Protein backbone atom coordinates (compact mmCIF):
# COMPACT_ATOMS: atom_id res chain seq x y z
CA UNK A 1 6.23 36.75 -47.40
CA UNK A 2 7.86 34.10 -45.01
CA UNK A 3 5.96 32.67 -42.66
CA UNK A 4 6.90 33.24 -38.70
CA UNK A 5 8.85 30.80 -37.12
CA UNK A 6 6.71 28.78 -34.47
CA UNK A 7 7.90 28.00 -31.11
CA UNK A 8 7.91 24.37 -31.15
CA UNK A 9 8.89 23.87 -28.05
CA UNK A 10 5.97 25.41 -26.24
CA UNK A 11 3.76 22.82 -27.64
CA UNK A 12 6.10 19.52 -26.30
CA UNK A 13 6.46 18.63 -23.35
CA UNK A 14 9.07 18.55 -20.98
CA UNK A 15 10.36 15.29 -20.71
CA UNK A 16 11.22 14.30 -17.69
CA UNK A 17 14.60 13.16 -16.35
CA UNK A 18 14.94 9.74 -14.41
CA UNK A 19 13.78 10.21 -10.85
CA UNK A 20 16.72 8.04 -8.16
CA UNK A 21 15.18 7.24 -5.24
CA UNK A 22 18.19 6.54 -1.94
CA UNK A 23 17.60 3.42 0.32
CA UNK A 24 19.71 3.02 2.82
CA UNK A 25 21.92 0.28 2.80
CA UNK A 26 21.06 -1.90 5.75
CA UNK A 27 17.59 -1.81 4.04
CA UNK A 28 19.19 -2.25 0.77
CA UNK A 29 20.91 -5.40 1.72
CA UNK A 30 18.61 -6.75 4.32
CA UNK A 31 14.90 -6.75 2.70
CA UNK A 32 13.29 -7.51 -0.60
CA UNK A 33 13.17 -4.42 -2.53
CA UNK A 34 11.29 -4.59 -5.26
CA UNK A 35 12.79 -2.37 -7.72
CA UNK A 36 14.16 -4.35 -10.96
CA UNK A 37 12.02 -5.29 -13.97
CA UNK A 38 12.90 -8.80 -13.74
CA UNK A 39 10.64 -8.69 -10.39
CA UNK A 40 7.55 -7.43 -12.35
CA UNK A 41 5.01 -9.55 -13.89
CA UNK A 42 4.82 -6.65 -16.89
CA UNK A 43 8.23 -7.83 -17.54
CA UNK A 44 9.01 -10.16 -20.81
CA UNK A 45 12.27 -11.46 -20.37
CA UNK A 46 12.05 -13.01 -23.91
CA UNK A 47 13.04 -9.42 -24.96
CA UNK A 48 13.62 -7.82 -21.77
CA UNK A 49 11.07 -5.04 -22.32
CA UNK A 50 7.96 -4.04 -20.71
CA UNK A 51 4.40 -4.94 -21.32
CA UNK A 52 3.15 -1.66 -20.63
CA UNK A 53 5.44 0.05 -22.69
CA UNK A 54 7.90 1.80 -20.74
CA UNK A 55 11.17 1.60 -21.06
CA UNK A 56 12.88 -0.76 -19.19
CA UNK A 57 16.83 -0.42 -19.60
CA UNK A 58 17.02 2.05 -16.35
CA UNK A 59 15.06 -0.17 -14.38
CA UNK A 60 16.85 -3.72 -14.95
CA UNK A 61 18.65 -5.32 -12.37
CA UNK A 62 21.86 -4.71 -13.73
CA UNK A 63 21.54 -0.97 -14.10
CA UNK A 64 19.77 -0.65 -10.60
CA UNK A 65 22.60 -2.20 -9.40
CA UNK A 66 25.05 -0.24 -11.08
CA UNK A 67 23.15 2.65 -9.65
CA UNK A 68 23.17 1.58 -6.10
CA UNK A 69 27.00 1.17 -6.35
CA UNK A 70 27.34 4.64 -7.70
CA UNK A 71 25.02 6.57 -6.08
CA UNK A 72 22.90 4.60 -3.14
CA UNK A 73 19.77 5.35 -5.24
CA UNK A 74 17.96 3.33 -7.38
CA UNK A 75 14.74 3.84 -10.01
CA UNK A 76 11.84 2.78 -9.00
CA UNK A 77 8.99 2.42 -11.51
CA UNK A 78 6.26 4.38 -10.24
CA UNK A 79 3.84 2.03 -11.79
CA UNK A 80 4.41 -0.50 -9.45
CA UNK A 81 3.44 2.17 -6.60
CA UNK A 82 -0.21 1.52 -7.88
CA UNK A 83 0.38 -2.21 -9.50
């Protein structure tokens, strides 16, 4: 007899979509936001990649940038909230 099929998906967790954060852009332009990787010590910019493991392509400068142009919202790591 075949075996039931298990619902995989109750057992994985939701992964969870990239939070964009707005600044407004006399702040954007007139402080020091830190919000790029390549402002983070946890940053190795031998391979651009995080020491902590995370993933670091949405949050280089770059990108952010790309995102503020698009959007006026950029991705803050929450890590550095508590860094």
């Amino acid at each position: 007899m075949p075996t039931p099929h298990k619902n995989t998906h109750r057992n994985t967790p939701a992964r969870r979509s990239l939070i964009l954060d707005p600044i407004h852009p006399k702040d954007y332009q007139q402080l020091t936001i830190i919000h790029a990787c390549e402002q983070c010590s946890h940053f190795a910019p031998g391979d651009r990649s995080c020491t902590l493991g995370y993933v670091a392509e949405n949050h280089l400068a770059e990108t952010q940038k790309h995102n503020y142009e698009l959007y006026g919202k950029v991705a803050f790591c929450r890590f550095s909230e508590i860094d």
